[in-house]
CSV table of C-alpha atoms and ligand atoms in Angstrom, one decimal:
chain,number,residue,atom,x,y,z
A,200,MET,CA,-0.1,-0.2,0.1
A,201,ASN,CA,1.2,3.4,-0.9
A,202,LEU,CA,1.0,5.5,2.3
A,203,GLN,CA,1.5,9.4,1.4
A,204,VAL,CA,1.3,10.8,4.6
A,205,GLN,CA,2.3,9.8,8.0
A,206,PRO,CA,-0.6,9.3,10.2
A,207,LYS,CA,-1.1,10.7,13.8
A,208,VAL,CA,-3.3,10.5,16.6
A,209,ILE,CA,-4.2,12.2,19.5
A,210,ILE,CA,-6.7,11.2,22.4
A,211,HIS,CA,-8.4,12.4,25.6
A,212,GLY,CA,-9.9,10.9,28.8
A,213,GLY,CA,-10.8,14.2,30.0
A,214,ALA,CA,-9.3,17.3,32.3
A,215,GLY,CA,-10.0,18.8,35.4
A,216,SER,CA,-8.3,18.7,38.9
A,217,SER,CA,-5.1,16.7,39.3
A,218,LEU,CA,-5.3,13.1,40.0
A,219,HIS,CA,-4.4,11.7,43.4
A,220,GLY,CA,-0.6,10.6,43.1
A,221,LYS,CA,1.3,8.6,40.6
A,222,GLY,CA,-1.1,5.3,40.6
A,223,GLY,CA,-3.9,7.6,39.5
A,224,LEU,CA,-1.3,8.6,36.9
A,225,GLU,CA,-0.2,5.2,35.8
A,226,SER,CA,-3.5,3.4,35.8
A,227,VAL,CA,-4.9,6.2,33.4
A,228,ARG,CA,-1.7,5.8,31.2
A,229,ARG,CA,-2.8,1.9,31.1
A,230,SER,CA,-6.0,3.1,29.8
A,231,LEU,CA,-5.0,5.4,27.0
A,232,TYR,CA,-1.7,3.7,25.4
A,233,PRO,CA,-3.7,0.4,24.3
A,234,VAL,CA,-5.8,3.0,22.4
A,235,VAL,CA,-3.4,5.1,20.9
A,236,GLU,CA,-1.3,1.8,19.8
A,237,ALA,CA,-4.5,0.3,18.5
A,238,VAL,CA,-5.7,3.5,16.3
A,239,TYR,CA,-2.4,4.2,15.4
A,240,SER,CA,-1.8,0.6,13.7
A,241,LEU,CA,-5.3,0.8,12.1
A,242,LEU,CA,-4.5,3.8,10.6
A,243,LEU,CA,-1.1,2.7,9.7
A,244,SER,CA,-2.8,-0.5,7.7
A,245,GLY,CA,-4.4,2.2,5.6
A,246,ALA,CA,-7.9,3.2,7.3
A,247,ALA,CA,-9.7,6.5,6.7
A,248,ALA,CA,-9.7,8.7,9.6
A,249,SER,CA,-13.3,8.1,10.3
A,250,GLU,CA,-13.0,4.2,11.1
A,251,ALA,CA,-10.0,5.2,13.4
A,252,VAL,CA,-12.1,7.4,15.2
A,253,LEU,CA,-14.8,5.1,16.0
A,254,LEU,CA,-12.6,2.2,16.7
A,255,GLY,CA,-10.6,5.1,19.2
A,256,CYS,CA,-14.0,6.2,20.6
A,257,GLN,CA,-15.3,3.0,21.3
A,258,MET,CA,-12.4,1.6,22.9
A,259,LEU,CA,-12.5,4.8,25.6
A,260,GLU,CA,-16.3,4.4,25.9
A,261,ASP,CA,-15.8,1.0,26.8
A,262,ASP,CA,-13.5,1.9,29.7
A,263,PRO,CA,-15.4,2.3,32.7
A,264,ARG,CA,-12.8,4.5,33.7
A,265,PHE,CA,-13.8,7.3,31.9
A,266,ASN,CA,-17.2,9.5,31.6
A,267,ALA,CA,-18.4,8.3,28.4
A,268,GLY,CA,-20.2,5.1,27.5
A,269,THR,CA,-20.1,2.2,30.7
A,270,GLY,CA,-19.1,4.6,33.4
A,271,SER,CA,-20.8,7.5,32.2
A,272,VAL,CA,-21.6,9.7,35.4
A,273,LEU,CA,-25.5,10.0,36.5
A,274,GLN,CA,-27.3,13.5,36.2
A,275,SER,CA,-29.4,15.1,39.0
A,276,ASP,CA,-32.0,12.6,38.9
A,277,GLY,CA,-29.9,9.9,38.9
A,278,GLN,CA,-30.2,8.9,35.3
A,279,ILE,CA,-27.3,8.5,32.7
A,280,ARG,CA,-27.8,10.7,29.6
A,281,MET,CA,-24.9,10.5,27.0
A,282,SER,CA,-23.8,12.9,24.2
A,283,ALA,CA,-21.4,12.4,21.0
A,284,SER,CA,-20.6,13.7,18.0
A,285,PHE,CA,-18.6,13.2,15.2
A,286,MET,CA,-17.0,15.3,12.4
A,287,ASP,CA,-15.0,14.4,8.9
A,288,GLY,CA,-13.0,17.0,8.2
A,289,THR,CA,-12.8,15.7,4.3
A,290,SER,CA,-16.5,15.8,4.0
A,291,GLY,CA,-17.2,18.7,6.3
A,292,ARG,CA,-19.7,16.8,8.0
A,293,PHE,CA,-21.3,17.0,11.6
A,294,SER,CA,-23.5,14.6,13.5
A,295,GLY,CA,-24.4,14.1,17.1
A,296,VAL,CA,-26.8,12.4,19.6
A,297,ILE,CA,-27.7,14.6,22.6
A,298,ASN,CA,-28.7,12.9,25.9
A,299,ILE,CA,-29.5,9.4,24.9
A,300,SER,CA,-29.6,6.5,27.0
A,301,ARG,CA,-29.3,2.5,27.2
A,302,VAL,CA,-27.0,2.2,24.5
A,303,LYS,CA,-23.3,1.2,24.9
A,304,ASN,CA,-21.5,3.3,22.3
A,305,PRO,CA,-23.4,6.5,21.6
A,306,ILE,CA,-20.4,7.1,18.9
A,307,GLU,CA,-21.8,4.2,16.4
A,308,LEU,CA,-25.0,5.9,16.3
A,309,VAL,CA,-23.6,9.5,15.7
A,310,HIS,CA,-20.9,7.5,12.9
A,311,PHE,CA,-24.2,6.2,11.3
A,312,LEU,CA,-25.8,9.5,11.1
A,313,GLN,CA,-22.7,10.6,8.9
A,314,SER,CA,-24.8,9.5,6.1
A,315,SER,CA,-28.1,10.6,7.2
A,316,PRO,CA,-29.9,13.7,6.0
A,317,ASP,CA,-30.9,14.4,9.8
A,318,ARG,CA,-27.6,14.5,11.5
A,319,VAL,CA,-27.9,15.6,15.1
A,320,LEU,CA,-30.5,13.8,17.1
A,321,SER,CA,-31.6,14.5,20.7
A,322,ASP,CA,-33.1,12.4,23.5
A,323,TYR,CA,-36.3,10.7,22.1
A,324,GLY,CA,-35.0,11.0,18.3
A,325,ALA,CA,-31.6,9.1,19.1
A,326,ALA,CA,-33.6,6.5,20.9
A,327,GLU,CA,-35.7,5.7,17.9
A,328,LEU,CA,-32.9,5.5,15.9
A,329,ALA,CA,-31.0,3.0,18.2
A,330,ARG,CA,-34.5,0.9,18.0
A,331,GLU,CA,-34.3,1.3,14.3
A,332,LEU,CA,-31.3,0.1,14.2
A,333,GLN,CA,-32.1,-3.0,16.5
A,334,VAL,CA,-29.1,-1.6,18.8
A,335,PRO,CA,-29.1,-3.8,21.9
A,336,LEU,CA,-30.2,-2.2,25.2
A,337,PHE,CA,-27.2,-1.7,27.2
A,338,ASN,CA,-27.0,-0.4,31.0
A,339,ALA,CA,-23.8,2.1,31.4
A,340,LEU,CA,-24.1,2.1,35.2
A,341,THR,CA,-21.2,0.8,37.2
A,342,ASP,CA,-21.3,0.7,41.0
A,343,LEU,CA,-18.5,3.4,41.3
A,344,ARG,CA,-20.8,6.2,39.4
A,345,LEU,CA,-23.9,4.9,41.6
A,346,LYS,CA,-21.8,5.6,44.7
A,347,GLU,CA,-20.2,8.9,43.8
A,348,TRP,CA,-24.1,10.1,43.3
A,349,MET,CA,-25.2,8.9,46.2
A,350,GLN,CA,-22.5,10.7,48.3
A,351,GLU,CA,-23.1,13.8,46.3
A,352,ARG,CA,-26.7,13.4,46.9
A,353,GLN,CA,-26.2,13.3,50.6
A,354,ASP,CA,-24.2,16.6,50.1
A,355,ASN,CA,-27.1,18.1,48.2
A,356,PHE,CA,-25.0,17.9,44.9
A,357,LYS,CA,-22.6,20.5,46.1
A,358,SER,CA,-19.7,19.8,43.8
A,359,THR,CA,-20.1,21.4,40.1
A,360,MET,CA,-19.1,18.3,38.3
A,361,ALA,CA,-17.9,14.5,38.9
A,362,GLY,CA,-14.9,12.8,39.2
A,363,VAL,CA,-12.3,13.1,36.4
A,364,VAL,CA,-12.1,9.3,36.1
A,365,ALA,CA,-13.9,6.6,38.2
A,366,GLU,CA,-11.3,5.4,40.7
A,367,PRO,CA,-12.2,4.2,43.9
A,368,GLU,CA,-10.0,6.5,46.3
A,369,LEU,CA,-11.1,9.1,44.4
A,370,VAL,CA,-14.7,8.5,44.9
A,371,GLU,CA,-14.2,9.2,48.6
A,372,SER,CA,-12.8,12.4,48.2
A,373,SER,CA,-15.5,13.7,45.6
A,374,ASN,CA,-12.8,15.1,43.4
A,375,ALA,CA,-14.4,17.9,40.8
A,376,GLY,CA,-13.3,17.4,37.1
A,377,ARG,CA,-14.5,15.6,34.3
A,378,GLY,CA,-13.3,12.4,32.3
A,379,THR,CA,-15.0,12.9,28.7
A,380,ILE,CA,-13.4,11.2,25.7
A,381,GLY,CA,-11.9,12.9,22.3
A,382,VAL,CA,-10.0,11.1,19.3
A,383,VAL,CA,-8.5,13.2,16.6
A,384,VAL,CA,-6.5,11.3,13.9
A,385,LEU,CA,-4.9,12.6,10.6
A,386,ASP,CA,-4.8,9.1,8.0
A,387,SER,CA,-2.3,8.2,5.5
A,388,PHE,CA,-3.9,10.2,2.8
A,389,GLY,CA,-4.2,13.4,4.5
A,390,GLY,CA,-7.3,13.1,5.8
A,391,LEU,CA,-8.5,14.4,9.1
A,392,ALA,CA,-11.6,13.4,11.6
A,393,VAL,CA,-12.6,13.8,15.1
A,394,GLY,CA,-14.9,12.4,17.6
A,395,THR,CA,-16.0,13.5,21.2
A,396,SER,CA,-18.3,11.4,23.4
A,397,THR,CA,-19.6,12.2,27.3
A,398,GLY,CA,-22.1,11.2,30.2
A,399,GLY,CA,-22.0,14.8,30.9
A,400,LYS,CA,-20.8,17.0,33.9
A,401,GLY,CA,-22.5,14.6,36.0
A,402,PHE,CA,-25.7,15.9,38.7
A,403,GLU,CA,-26.6,18.4,36.0
A,404,ARG,CA,-30.4,19.1,35.4
A,405,ILE,CA,-32.5,17.2,32.9
A,406,GLY,CA,-32.2,18.5,29.3
A,407,ARG,CA,-28.8,20.3,30.0
A,408,VAL,CA,-26.8,19.9,26.5
A,409,SER,CA,-23.2,19.5,26.4
A,410,ASP,CA,-20.9,20.5,24.3
A,411,SER,CA,-19.5,17.5,23.3
A,412,ALA,CA,-22.3,17.3,20.6
A,413,MET,CA,-22.0,20.6,19.3
A,414,PRO,CA,-19.2,22.1,16.8
A,415,ALA,CA,-18.3,24.1,19.8
A,416,GLY,CA,-16.7,20.9,21.7
A,417,ASN,CA,-15.8,18.8,18.5
A,418,TYR,CA,-15.1,20.3,14.9
A,419,ALA,CA,-13.0,19.4,11.8
A,420,THR,CA,-12.2,20.9,8.4
A,421,SER,CA,-9.9,19.5,6.1
A,422,HIS,CA,-7.1,21.9,7.8
A,423,ALA,CA,-7.3,20.9,11.4
A,424,ALA,CA,-9.6,19.0,13.7
A,425,VAL,CA,-10.1,19.7,17.7
A,426,SER,CA,-12.0,17.9,20.3
A,427,CYS,CA,-12.7,19.6,23.7
A,428,THR,CA,-13.1,18.7,27.5
A,429,GLY,CA,-13.7,20.5,30.6
A,430,ILE,CA,-16.7,22.6,31.7
A,431,GLY,CA,-19.1,22.5,28.7
A,432,GLU,CA,-20.5,26.1,29.4
A,433,ASP,CA,-17.2,27.2,29.3
A,434,ILE,CA,-16.3,25.5,26.2
A,435,ILE,CA,-19.4,26.7,24.5
A,436,ASP,CA,-18.7,30.1,25.5
A,437,GLU,CA,-15.6,29.9,23.8
A,438,CYS,CA,-16.9,28.4,20.9
A,439,LEU,CA,-13.4,26.7,21.2
A,440,ALA,CA,-13.1,23.4,18.8
A,441,ALA,CA,-14.7,25.9,16.0
A,442,LYS,CA,-12.5,29.0,16.9
A,443,ILE,CA,-9.2,27.0,16.6
A,444,VAL,CA,-10.1,25.2,13.4
A,445,VAL,CA,-11.3,28.1,11.9
A,446,ARG,CA,-8.1,30.1,12.8
A,447,VAL,CA,-5.9,27.3,11.1
A,448,THR,CA,-8.1,27.1,8.3
A,449,ASP,CA,-7.8,30.8,8.0
A,450,GLY,CA,-3.9,30.5,7.5
A,451,MET,CA,-2.8,30.4,11.0
A,452,PHE,CA,-0.4,27.8,12.4
A,453,LEU,CA,-1.8,25.5,14.5
A,454,LYS,CA,0.1,26.5,17.8
A,455,ASP,CA,-0.7,29.9,17.0
A,456,ALA,CA,-4.2,29.3,16.9
A,457,MET,CA,-4.3,27.3,19.9
A,458,GLN,CA,-1.9,29.8,22.1
A,459,ARG,CA,-4.2,32.7,21.2
A,460,SER,CA,-7.4,30.6,21.7
A,461,PHE,CA,-6.3,29.4,25.0
A,462,THR,CA,-5.1,32.8,26.2
A,463,GLU,CA,-8.6,34.3,25.6
A,464,ALA,CA,-9.9,31.4,27.3
A,465,SER,CA,-7.5,31.6,30.4
A,466,LYS,CA,-8.3,35.8,30.6
A,467,ASN,CA,-12.3,35.0,30.7
A,468,GLN,CA,-11.6,32.0,33.6
A,469,ARG,CA,-12.5,29.1,31.6
A,470,ASP,CA,-11.8,25.7,33.2
A,471,LEU,CA,-11.3,23.3,29.7
A,472,GLY,CA,-8.9,21.3,27.8
A,473,ALA,CA,-8.4,20.3,23.9
A,474,ILE,CA,-6.5,18.1,21.8
A,475,ALA,CA,-6.1,19.0,18.1
A,476,LEU,CA,-4.2,18.3,14.9
A,477,ASP,CA,-3.6,19.6,11.7
A,478,ALA,CA,-3.2,18.5,8.1
A,479,SER,CA,0.7,19.0,8.2
A,480,GLY,CA,0.6,16.5,10.9
A,481,ALA,CA,1.2,18.9,13.9
A,482,ILE,CA,0.1,17.8,17.3
A,483,SER,CA,-1.1,20.1,20.2
A,484,TRP,CA,-3.2,20.3,23.1
A,485,GLY,CA,-3.8,23.1,25.9
A,486,LYS,CA,-5.8,23.3,29.3
A,487,THR,CA,-6.8,25.9,31.7
A,488,SER,CA,-7.5,23.1,34.3
A,489,GLU,CA,-4.9,21.8,36.3
A,490,VAL,CA,-4.4,18.1,34.6
A,491,LEU,CA,-5.3,16.9,30.8
A,492,LEU,CA,-5.5,13.5,30.5
A,493,ALA,CA,-4.1,12.9,26.6
A,494,ALA,CA,-2.0,10.7,24.7
A,495,TYR,CA,-0.8,11.1,21.3
A,496,HIS,CA,1.3,8.6,18.6
A,497,ASP,CA,3.4,11.5,16.7
A,498,GLY,CA,5.0,8.8,14.2
A,499,THR,CA,7.8,7.7,15.9
A,500,SER,CA,6.9,7.2,19.5
A,501,ILE,CA,3.6,7.3,22.1
A,502,GLY,CA,3.7,10.3,24.5
A,503,ASP,CA,1.3,11.9,27.1
A,504,THR,CA,0.4,15.1,28.9
A,505,LEU,CA,-0.5,13.3,32.2
A,506,GLU,CA,2.7,15.0,34.0
A,507,TRP,CA,2.5,17.7,31.8
A,508,ASN,CA,2.3,21.0,34.4
A,509,ASN,CA,5.2,23.5,33.3
A,510,GLY,CA,2.4,26.7,33.6
A,511,ASP,CA,2.2,26.8,29.7
A,512,LEU,CA,-1.4,26.8,28.2
A,513,VAL,CA,-0.4,25.0,25.2
A,514,GLY,CA,1.8,22.2,24.3
A,515,CYS,CA,3.0,20.3,21.0
A,516,ALA,CA,4.7,17.1,20.0
B,273,LIG,N1,-17.5,18.9,28.3
B,273,LIG,C1,-18.5,18.0,29.0
B,273,LIG,C2,-19.3,18.4,29.6
B,273,LIG,O1,-19.5,19.3,30.0
B,273,LIG,C3,-17.9,17.4,30.0
B,273,LIG,C4,-16.3,17.1,30.0
B,273,LIG,O2,-15.8,17.5,29.5
B,273,LIG,O3,-15.8,15.9,30.9
B,273,LIG,O4,-21.0,18.1,28.9
Protein backbone atom coordinates (compact mmCIF):
# COMPACT_ATOMS: atom_id res chain seq x y z
CA MET A 1 0.00 0.00 0.00
CA ASN A 2 1.22 3.46 -0.89
CA LEU A 3 0.88 5.56 2.25
CA GLN A 4 1.35 9.21 1.34
CA VAL A 5 1.18 10.83 4.76
CA GLN A 6 2.57 9.88 8.16
CA PRO A 7 -0.56 9.15 10.25
CA LYS A 8 -0.99 10.83 13.65
CA VAL A 9 -3.33 10.37 16.59
CA ILE A 10 -4.10 12.19 19.81
CA ILE A 11 -6.78 11.11 22.31
CA HIS A 12 -8.09 12.42 25.63
CA GLY A 13 -9.89 11.04 28.65
CA GLY A 14 -10.90 14.39 30.11
CA ALA A 15 -9.44 17.31 32.02
CA GLY A 16 -9.87 18.64 35.51
CA SER A 17 -8.29 18.92 38.92
CA SER A 18 -5.25 16.73 39.53
CA LEU A 19 -5.44 13.02 40.16
CA HIS A 20 -4.34 11.69 43.50
CA GLY A 21 -0.70 10.74 43.17
CA LYS A 22 1.19 8.62 40.73
CA GLY A 23 -1.00 5.53 41.08
CA GLY A 24 -3.86 7.42 39.44
CA LEU A 25 -1.64 8.61 36.61
CA GLU A 26 -0.13 5.20 35.91
CA SER A 27 -3.51 3.54 35.71
CA VAL A 28 -4.84 6.25 33.38
CA ARG A 29 -1.73 5.74 31.22
CA ARG A 30 -2.51 2.00 31.13
CA SER A 31 -5.98 2.85 29.83
CA LEU A 32 -4.91 5.42 27.23
CA TYR A 33 -1.85 3.77 25.62
CA PRO A 34 -3.55 0.63 24.21
CA VAL A 35 -6.12 2.88 22.54
CA VAL A 36 -3.41 5.04 20.95
CA GLU A 37 -1.63 1.88 19.77
CA ALA A 38 -4.79 0.30 18.32
CA VAL A 39 -5.84 3.48 16.51
CA TYR A 40 -2.34 4.11 15.18
CA SER A 41 -1.99 0.53 13.82
CA LEU A 42 -5.36 0.83 12.13
CA LEU A 43 -4.21 4.07 10.48
CA LEU A 44 -0.95 2.41 9.39
CA SER A 45 -2.96 -0.34 7.72
CA GLY A 46 -4.55 2.34 5.53
CA ALA A 47 -7.88 2.87 7.34
CA ALA A 48 -9.75 6.13 6.79
CA ALA A 49 -9.72 8.74 9.57
CA SER A 50 -13.40 8.17 10.36
CA GLU A 51 -12.87 4.42 10.95
CA ALA A 52 -9.94 5.11 13.26
CA VAL A 53 -11.92 7.69 15.26
CA LEU A 54 -14.78 5.22 15.60
CA LEU A 55 -12.47 2.50 16.97
CA GLY A 56 -10.74 4.85 19.41
CA CYS A 57 -13.99 6.27 20.76
CA GLN A 58 -15.53 2.80 21.12
CA MET A 59 -12.54 1.60 23.14
CA LEU A 60 -12.61 4.66 25.41
CA GLU A 61 -16.41 4.45 25.83
CA ASP A 62 -16.01 0.79 26.86
CA ASP A 63 -13.46 1.66 29.58
CA PRO A 64 -15.44 2.25 32.80
CA ARG A 65 -12.70 4.60 34.00
CA PHE A 66 -13.88 7.37 31.67
CA ASN A 67 -17.07 9.38 31.70
CA ALA A 68 -18.47 8.18 28.38
CA GLY A 69 -20.41 5.03 27.47
CA THR A 70 -19.84 2.49 30.26
CA GLY A 71 -18.93 4.45 33.39
CA SER A 72 -20.86 7.59 32.43
CA VAL A 73 -21.74 9.84 35.35
CA LEU A 74 -25.29 10.24 36.58
CA GLN A 75 -27.35 13.39 36.16
CA SER A 76 -29.19 15.10 39.04
CA ASP A 77 -32.12 12.68 38.80
CA GLY A 78 -29.83 9.62 38.95
CA GLN A 79 -30.15 8.81 35.23
CA ILE A 80 -27.40 8.43 32.62
CA ARG A 81 -27.80 10.55 29.48
CA MET A 82 -24.91 10.49 27.03
CA SER A 83 -23.94 12.83 24.21
CA ALA A 84 -21.47 12.38 21.39
CA SER A 85 -20.46 13.87 18.07
CA PHE A 86 -18.33 13.16 15.08
CA MET A 87 -16.86 15.34 12.37
CA ASP A 88 -15.12 14.26 9.21
CA GLY A 89 -12.83 17.03 7.98
CA THR A 90 -12.80 15.73 4.40
CA SER A 91 -16.58 15.64 3.93
CA GLY A 92 -17.04 18.60 6.30
CA ARG A 93 -19.92 16.79 8.01
CA PHE A 94 -20.86 17.07 11.69
CA SER A 95 -23.22 14.54 13.33
CA GLY A 96 -24.32 14.12 16.93
CA VAL A 97 -26.62 12.57 19.52
CA ILE A 98 -27.76 14.49 22.59
CA ASN A 99 -28.78 12.90 25.91
CA ILE A 100 -29.26 9.32 24.75
CA SER A 101 -29.74 6.49 27.28
CA ARG A 102 -29.41 2.70 27.29
CA VAL A 103 -26.92 2.18 24.47
CA LYS A 104 -23.36 0.91 24.82
CA ASN A 105 -21.63 3.12 22.25
CA PRO A 106 -23.22 6.47 21.42
CA ILE A 107 -20.35 7.03 18.94
CA GLU A 108 -21.70 4.21 16.74
CA LEU A 109 -25.00 6.03 16.29
CA VAL A 110 -23.17 9.25 15.56
CA HIS A 111 -21.00 7.48 13.00
CA PHE A 112 -24.13 6.09 11.35
CA LEU A 113 -25.65 9.60 11.24
CA GLN A 114 -22.73 10.85 9.12
CA SER A 115 -24.58 9.63 6.03
CA SER A 116 -28.07 10.60 7.17
CA PRO A 117 -29.96 13.71 5.99
CA ASP A 118 -30.81 14.49 9.66
CA ARG A 119 -27.49 14.52 11.42
CA VAL A 120 -28.06 15.66 15.03
CA LEU A 121 -30.68 13.82 17.06
CA SER A 122 -31.78 14.52 20.62
CA ASP A 123 -32.97 12.08 23.29
CA TYR A 124 -36.25 10.70 21.89
CA GLY A 125 -35.13 10.74 18.26
CA ALA A 126 -31.80 9.16 19.12
CA ALA A 127 -33.59 6.38 21.03
CA GLU A 128 -35.89 5.80 18.04
CA LEU A 129 -32.86 5.51 15.75
CA ALA A 130 -31.24 2.99 18.10
CA ARG A 131 -34.45 0.98 18.03
CA GLU A 132 -34.63 1.11 14.21
CA LEU A 133 -31.03 -0.06 13.95
CA GLN A 134 -31.76 -2.81 16.49
CA VAL A 135 -28.98 -1.62 18.78
CA PRO A 136 -29.25 -3.83 21.88
CA LEU A 137 -30.30 -2.19 25.17
CA PHE A 138 -27.37 -1.60 27.48
CA ASN A 139 -27.05 -0.33 31.04
CA ALA A 140 -23.95 1.90 31.26
CA LEU A 141 -24.19 2.26 35.05
CA THR A 142 -21.23 1.14 37.17
CA ASP A 143 -21.22 0.64 40.95
CA LEU A 144 -18.59 3.34 41.35
CA ARG A 145 -20.60 5.99 39.53
CA LEU A 146 -23.68 5.06 41.55
CA LYS A 147 -21.71 5.39 44.78
CA GLU A 148 -20.33 8.77 43.65
CA TRP A 149 -23.88 9.97 42.95
CA MET A 150 -25.20 8.69 46.30
CA GLN A 151 -22.45 10.61 48.11
CA GLU A 152 -23.25 13.78 46.21
CA ARG A 153 -26.93 13.33 46.94
CA GLN A 154 -26.16 13.19 50.64
CA ASP A 155 -24.29 16.48 50.26
CA ASN A 156 -27.18 17.92 48.26
CA PHE A 157 -25.12 18.07 45.03
CA LYS A 158 -22.55 20.61 46.17
CA SER A 159 -19.95 19.59 43.50
CA THR A 160 -20.18 21.36 40.19
CA MET A 161 -19.13 18.21 38.36
CA ALA A 162 -18.39 14.52 38.83
CA GLY A 163 -14.88 12.97 39.09
CA VAL A 164 -12.38 13.04 36.21
CA VAL A 165 -12.11 9.28 36.10
CA ALA A 166 -13.75 6.55 38.13
CA GLU A 167 -11.26 5.50 40.81
CA PRO A 168 -12.31 4.01 44.15
CA GLU A 169 -10.01 6.33 46.11
CA LEU A 170 -11.27 9.38 44.23
CA VAL A 171 -14.89 8.60 44.95
CA GLU A 172 -14.23 8.92 48.67
CA SER A 173 -13.00 12.48 48.24
CA SER A 174 -15.57 13.56 45.66
CA ASN A 175 -12.87 15.17 43.53
CA ALA A 176 -14.29 17.75 41.11
CA GLY A 177 -13.41 17.27 37.43
CA ARG A 178 -14.47 15.41 34.32
CA GLY A 179 -13.62 12.42 32.12
CA THR A 180 -15.13 12.92 28.69
CA ILE A 181 -13.28 11.21 25.85
CA GLY A 182 -12.08 12.43 22.46
CA VAL A 183 -10.07 11.10 19.49
CA VAL A 184 -8.43 13.17 16.73
CA VAL A 185 -6.62 11.53 13.81
CA LEU A 186 -4.80 12.29 10.58
CA ASP A 187 -4.96 9.31 8.23
CA SER A 188 -2.36 8.20 5.72
CA PHE A 189 -4.21 9.96 2.90
CA GLY A 190 -4.15 13.30 4.72
CA GLY A 191 -7.75 13.11 6.00
CA LEU A 192 -8.66 14.48 9.43
CA ALA A 193 -11.54 13.36 11.68
CA VAL A 194 -12.59 13.87 15.28
CA GLY A 195 -15.03 12.27 17.74
CA THR A 196 -16.04 13.24 21.28
CA SER A 197 -18.28 11.36 23.72
CA THR A 198 -19.48 12.15 27.25
CA GLY A 199 -21.82 11.33 30.10
CA GLY A 200 -21.97 15.11 30.70
CA LYS A 201 -20.81 17.06 33.74
CA GLY A 202 -22.54 14.83 36.23
CA PHE A 203 -25.34 15.94 38.60
CA GLU A 204 -26.67 18.36 35.98
CA ARG A 205 -30.24 19.50 35.49
CA ILE A 206 -32.36 17.27 33.24
CA GLY A 207 -32.24 18.48 29.64
CA ARG A 208 -28.86 20.21 29.95
CA VAL A 209 -27.03 19.91 26.59
CA SER A 210 -23.30 19.16 26.52
CA ASP A 211 -20.74 20.91 24.32
CA SER A 212 -19.57 17.42 23.30
CA ALA A 213 -22.45 17.25 20.82
CA MET A 214 -21.80 20.73 19.42
CA PRO A 215 -19.19 22.23 17.04
CA ALA A 216 -17.98 24.20 20.08
CA GLY A 217 -16.66 20.94 21.55
CA ASN A 218 -15.85 18.91 18.44
CA TYR A 219 -14.96 20.32 15.05
CA ALA A 220 -12.88 19.59 11.94
CA THR A 221 -12.17 20.86 8.44
CA SER A 222 -9.62 19.56 5.94
CA HIS A 223 -7.09 21.85 7.71
CA ALA A 224 -7.49 20.98 11.40
CA ALA A 225 -9.50 18.96 13.93
CA VAL A 226 -10.14 19.60 17.65
CA SER A 227 -11.85 17.79 20.54
CA CYS A 228 -12.55 19.62 23.83
CA THR A 229 -13.18 18.65 27.43
CA GLY A 230 -13.94 20.57 30.59
CA ILE A 231 -16.94 22.56 31.72
CA GLY A 232 -19.26 22.48 28.73
CA GLU A 233 -20.69 25.93 29.37
CA ASP A 234 -17.15 27.40 29.29
CA ILE A 235 -16.35 25.54 26.05
CA ILE A 236 -19.57 26.79 24.45
CA ASP A 237 -18.91 30.38 25.57
CA GLU A 238 -15.46 30.22 23.92
CA CYS A 239 -16.79 28.18 20.95
CA LEU A 240 -13.40 26.59 21.42
CA ALA A 241 -13.10 23.74 18.88
CA ALA A 242 -14.63 25.69 16.01
CA LYS A 243 -12.60 28.80 16.88
CA ILE A 244 -9.25 26.97 16.78
CA VAL A 245 -10.12 25.10 13.60
CA VAL A 246 -11.32 28.24 11.81
CA ARG A 247 -8.14 30.08 12.80
CA VAL A 248 -6.02 27.32 11.26
CA THR A 249 -8.26 27.10 8.20
CA ASP A 250 -7.75 30.85 7.73
CA GLY A 251 -3.99 30.40 7.69
CA MET A 252 -2.70 30.48 11.27
CA PHE A 253 -0.22 27.83 12.44
CA LEU A 254 -1.88 25.34 14.80
CA LYS A 255 0.35 26.28 17.72
CA ASP A 256 -0.47 29.99 17.29
CA ALA A 257 -4.19 29.29 16.97
CA MET A 258 -4.07 27.20 20.15
CA GLN A 259 -2.03 29.83 21.99
CA ARG A 260 -4.36 32.67 21.08
CA SER A 261 -7.50 30.66 21.88
CA PHE A 262 -6.19 29.42 25.26
CA THR A 263 -4.94 32.89 26.22
CA GLU A 264 -8.47 34.19 25.58
CA ALA A 265 -10.01 31.30 27.52
CA SER A 266 -7.67 31.84 30.44
CA LYS A 267 -8.43 35.58 30.53
CA ASN A 268 -12.12 34.68 30.62
CA GLN A 269 -11.42 32.29 33.54
CA ARG A 270 -12.66 29.21 31.71
CA ASP A 271 -12.02 25.68 32.91
CA LEU A 272 -11.30 23.50 29.89
CA GLY A 273 -8.85 21.57 27.71
CA ALA A 274 -8.47 20.54 24.06
CA ILE A 275 -6.48 18.26 21.76
CA ALA A 276 -5.72 19.13 18.15
CA LEU A 277 -4.11 18.01 14.90
CA ASP A 278 -3.59 19.84 11.64
CA ALA A 279 -3.22 18.58 8.08
CA SER A 280 0.57 18.99 8.19
CA GLY A 281 0.68 16.50 11.09
CA ALA A 282 1.29 19.05 13.89
CA ILE A 283 -0.01 17.77 17.24
CA SER A 284 -1.04 20.18 19.98
CA TRP A 285 -2.95 20.30 23.27
CA GLY A 286 -3.94 22.98 25.72
CA LYS A 287 -5.58 23.42 29.10
CA THR A 288 -6.63 26.02 31.61
CA SER A 289 -7.48 23.24 34.10
CA GLU A 290 -4.91 21.48 36.32
CA VAL A 291 -4.57 18.27 34.29
CA LEU A 292 -5.32 17.08 30.79
CA LEU A 293 -5.47 13.32 30.33
CA ALA A 294 -4.20 13.04 26.77
CA ALA A 295 -1.89 10.64 24.91
CA TYR A 296 -0.64 10.68 21.33
CA HIS A 297 1.42 8.92 18.66
CA ASP A 298 3.63 11.31 16.69
CA GLY A 299 4.70 8.74 14.09
CA THR A 300 7.77 7.71 16.06
CA SER A 301 6.64 7.08 19.60
CA ILE A 302 3.85 7.44 22.14
CA GLY A 303 3.75 10.36 24.56
CA ASP A 304 1.27 11.88 26.98
CA THR A 305 0.32 15.04 28.86
CA LEU A 306 -0.47 13.43 32.22
CA GLU A 307 2.42 15.09 34.01
CA TRP A 308 2.59 18.17 31.80
CA ASN A 309 2.42 21.01 34.25
CA ASN A 310 5.00 23.62 33.30
CA GLY A 311 2.59 26.53 33.56
CA ASP A 312 2.19 26.84 29.78
CA LEU A 313 -1.33 26.95 28.39
CA VAL A 314 -0.37 25.08 25.20
CA GLY A 315 1.98 22.20 24.34
CA CYS A 316 3.11 20.53 21.10
CA ALA A 317 4.54 17.16 20.13
N1 LIG B 1 -17.52 18.88 28.40
C1 LIG B 1 -18.37 17.91 29.04
C2 LIG B 1 -19.67 18.53 29.41
O1 LIG B 1 -19.69 19.61 29.95
C3 LIG B 1 -17.75 17.33 30.28
C4 LIG B 1 -16.33 16.88 30.14
O2 LIG B 1 -15.62 17.30 29.27
O3 LIG B 1 -15.94 16.02 30.95
O4 LIG B 1 -20.68 17.91 29.18
